[in-house]
Tab-separated table of C-alpha atoms in Angstrom:
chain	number	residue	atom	x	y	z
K	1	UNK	CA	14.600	2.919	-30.142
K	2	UNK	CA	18.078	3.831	-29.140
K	3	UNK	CA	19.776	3.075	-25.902
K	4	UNK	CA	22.750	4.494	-24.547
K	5	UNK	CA	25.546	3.578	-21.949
K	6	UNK	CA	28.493	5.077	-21.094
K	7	UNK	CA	31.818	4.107	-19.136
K	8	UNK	CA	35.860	5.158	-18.866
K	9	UNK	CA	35.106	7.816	-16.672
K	10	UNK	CA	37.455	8.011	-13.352
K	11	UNK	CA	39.524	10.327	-11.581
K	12	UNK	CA	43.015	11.509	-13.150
K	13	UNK	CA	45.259	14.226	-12.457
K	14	UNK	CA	45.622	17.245	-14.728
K	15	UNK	CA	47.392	16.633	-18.146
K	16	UNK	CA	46.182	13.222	-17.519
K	17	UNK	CA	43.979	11.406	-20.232
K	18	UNK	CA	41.157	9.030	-20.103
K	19	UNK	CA	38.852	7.811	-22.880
K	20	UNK	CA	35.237	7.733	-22.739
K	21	UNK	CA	32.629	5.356	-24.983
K	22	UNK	CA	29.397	5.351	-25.181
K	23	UNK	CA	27.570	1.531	-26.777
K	24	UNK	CA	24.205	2.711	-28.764
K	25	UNK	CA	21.883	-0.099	-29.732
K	26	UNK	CA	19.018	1.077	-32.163
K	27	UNK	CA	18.696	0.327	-35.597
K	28	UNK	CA	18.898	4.392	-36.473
K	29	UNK	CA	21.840	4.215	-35.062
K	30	UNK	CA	24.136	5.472	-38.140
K	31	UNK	CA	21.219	7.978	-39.367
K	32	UNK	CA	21.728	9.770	-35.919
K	33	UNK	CA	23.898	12.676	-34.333
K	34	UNK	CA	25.741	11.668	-31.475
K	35	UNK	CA	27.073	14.092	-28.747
K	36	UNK	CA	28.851	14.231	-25.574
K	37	UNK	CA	27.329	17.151	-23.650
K	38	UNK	CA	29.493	17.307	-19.809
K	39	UNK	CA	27.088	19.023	-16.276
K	40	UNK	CA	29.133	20.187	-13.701
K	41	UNK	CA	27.719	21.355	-10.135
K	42	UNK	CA	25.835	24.280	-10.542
K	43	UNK	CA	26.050	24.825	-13.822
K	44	UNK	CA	24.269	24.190	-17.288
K	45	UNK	CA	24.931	21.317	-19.627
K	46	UNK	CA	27.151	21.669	-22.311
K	47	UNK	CA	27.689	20.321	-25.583
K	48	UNK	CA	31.314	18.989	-25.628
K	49	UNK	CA	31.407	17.277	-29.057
K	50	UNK	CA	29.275	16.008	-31.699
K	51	UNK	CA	29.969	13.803	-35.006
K	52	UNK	CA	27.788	12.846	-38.021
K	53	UNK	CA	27.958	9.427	-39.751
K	54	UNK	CA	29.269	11.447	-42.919
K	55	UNK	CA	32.083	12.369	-40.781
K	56	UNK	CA	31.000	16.300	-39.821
K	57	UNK	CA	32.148	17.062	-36.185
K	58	UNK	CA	31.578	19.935	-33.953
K	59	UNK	CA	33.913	20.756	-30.779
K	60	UNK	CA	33.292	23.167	-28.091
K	61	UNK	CA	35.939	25.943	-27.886
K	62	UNK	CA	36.982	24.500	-24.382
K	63	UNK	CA	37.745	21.559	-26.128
K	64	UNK	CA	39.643	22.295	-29.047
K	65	UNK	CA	42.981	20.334	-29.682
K	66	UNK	CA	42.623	18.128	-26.323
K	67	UNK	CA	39.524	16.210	-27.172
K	68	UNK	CA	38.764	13.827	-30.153
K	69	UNK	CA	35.417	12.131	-30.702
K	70	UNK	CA	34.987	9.453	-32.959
K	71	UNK	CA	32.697	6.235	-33.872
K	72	UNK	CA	33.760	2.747	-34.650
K	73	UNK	CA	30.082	1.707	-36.368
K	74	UNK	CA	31.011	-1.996	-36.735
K	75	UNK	CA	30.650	-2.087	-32.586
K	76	UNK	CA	27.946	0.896	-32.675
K	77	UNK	CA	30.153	2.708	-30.425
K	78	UNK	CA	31.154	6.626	-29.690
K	79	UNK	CA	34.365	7.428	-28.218
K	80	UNK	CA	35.510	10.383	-26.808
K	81	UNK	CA	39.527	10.648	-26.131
K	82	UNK	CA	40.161	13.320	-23.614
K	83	UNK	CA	43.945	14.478	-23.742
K	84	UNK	CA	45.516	17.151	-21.506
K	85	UNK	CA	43.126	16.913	-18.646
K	86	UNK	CA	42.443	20.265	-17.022
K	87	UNK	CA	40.120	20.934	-13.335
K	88	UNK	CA	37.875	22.588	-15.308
K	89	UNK	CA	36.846	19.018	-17.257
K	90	UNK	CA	35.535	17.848	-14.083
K	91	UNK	CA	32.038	16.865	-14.919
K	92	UNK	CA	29.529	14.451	-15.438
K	93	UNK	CA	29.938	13.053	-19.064
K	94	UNK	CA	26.405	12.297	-20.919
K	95	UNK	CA	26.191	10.323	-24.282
K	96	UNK	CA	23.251	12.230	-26.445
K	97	UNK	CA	21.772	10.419	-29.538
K	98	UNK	CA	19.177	12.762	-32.057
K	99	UNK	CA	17.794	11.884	-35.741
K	100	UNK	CA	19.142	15.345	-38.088
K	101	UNK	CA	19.047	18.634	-36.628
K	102	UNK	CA	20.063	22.230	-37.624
K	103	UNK	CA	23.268	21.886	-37.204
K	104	UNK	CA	22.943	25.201	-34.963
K	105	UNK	CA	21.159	23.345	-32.229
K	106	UNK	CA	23.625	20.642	-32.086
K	107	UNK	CA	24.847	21.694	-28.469
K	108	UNK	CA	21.175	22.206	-27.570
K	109	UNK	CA	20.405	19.633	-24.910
K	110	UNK	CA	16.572	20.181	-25.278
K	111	UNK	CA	17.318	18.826	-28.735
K	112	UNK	CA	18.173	15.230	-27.863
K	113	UNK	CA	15.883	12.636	-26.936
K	114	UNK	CA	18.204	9.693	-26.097
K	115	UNK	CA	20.704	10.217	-23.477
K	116	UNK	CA	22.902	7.619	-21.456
K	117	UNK	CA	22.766	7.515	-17.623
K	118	UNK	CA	26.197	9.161	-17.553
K	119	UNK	CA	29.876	8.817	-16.654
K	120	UNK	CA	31.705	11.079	-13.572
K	121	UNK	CA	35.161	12.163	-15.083
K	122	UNK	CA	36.984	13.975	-12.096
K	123	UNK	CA	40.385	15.682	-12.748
K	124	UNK	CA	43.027	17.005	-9.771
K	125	UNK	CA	45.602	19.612	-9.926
């Protein structure tokens, strides 16, 4: 129903920036949440942003004021400009796709049923 890939990732230096998309294919494709969750080593997966066709978007605090997702629907396509690099970004970057939610499950990965196969984003200081 909806498939997902991902690319831009790479390796940058701190206060570097890089751009992530993500190409969806699926006809729901504009009726759906999409979300960029990030998994480091050893730890959890975590939302990282999340926009609405209507235009609602959610960022993680970590995120605030650096990142910037966004959706071009004419090429079915999620972006995700990442400004200001820091080490801590360092991550695997996943592209999420979910018909409506409660909004308070939106950084929920349990919640999403479409992922991509993901994009390494690796920042130096």
């Amino acid at each position: 129903q909806v498939q997902l890939v991902e690319s831009g990732g790479g390796s940058v230096q701190a206060g570097g920036s890089l751009r992530l998309s993500c190409a969806a294919s699926g006809y729901a494709y504009n009726t759906y949440y999409m979300a960029w969750f990030r998994q480091a080593p050893g730890k959890e997966r975590e939302g990282v942003a999340a926009i609405r066709d209507d235009g609602f978007i959610r960022y993680a605090d970590s995120v605030k004021g650096r990142f910037t997702i966004s959706k071009d629907n004419a090429k079915n396509t999620v972006y995700l400009q990442m400004n200001s690099l820091k080490s801590e970004d360092t991550a695997m970057y996943y592209c999420a796709a979910q018909a409506p939610m409660n909004a308070l499950a939106l950084f929920r990965p349990d919640k999403y049923n479409y992922w991509g196969q993901g994009t390494q984003v690796t920042v130096s200081s």
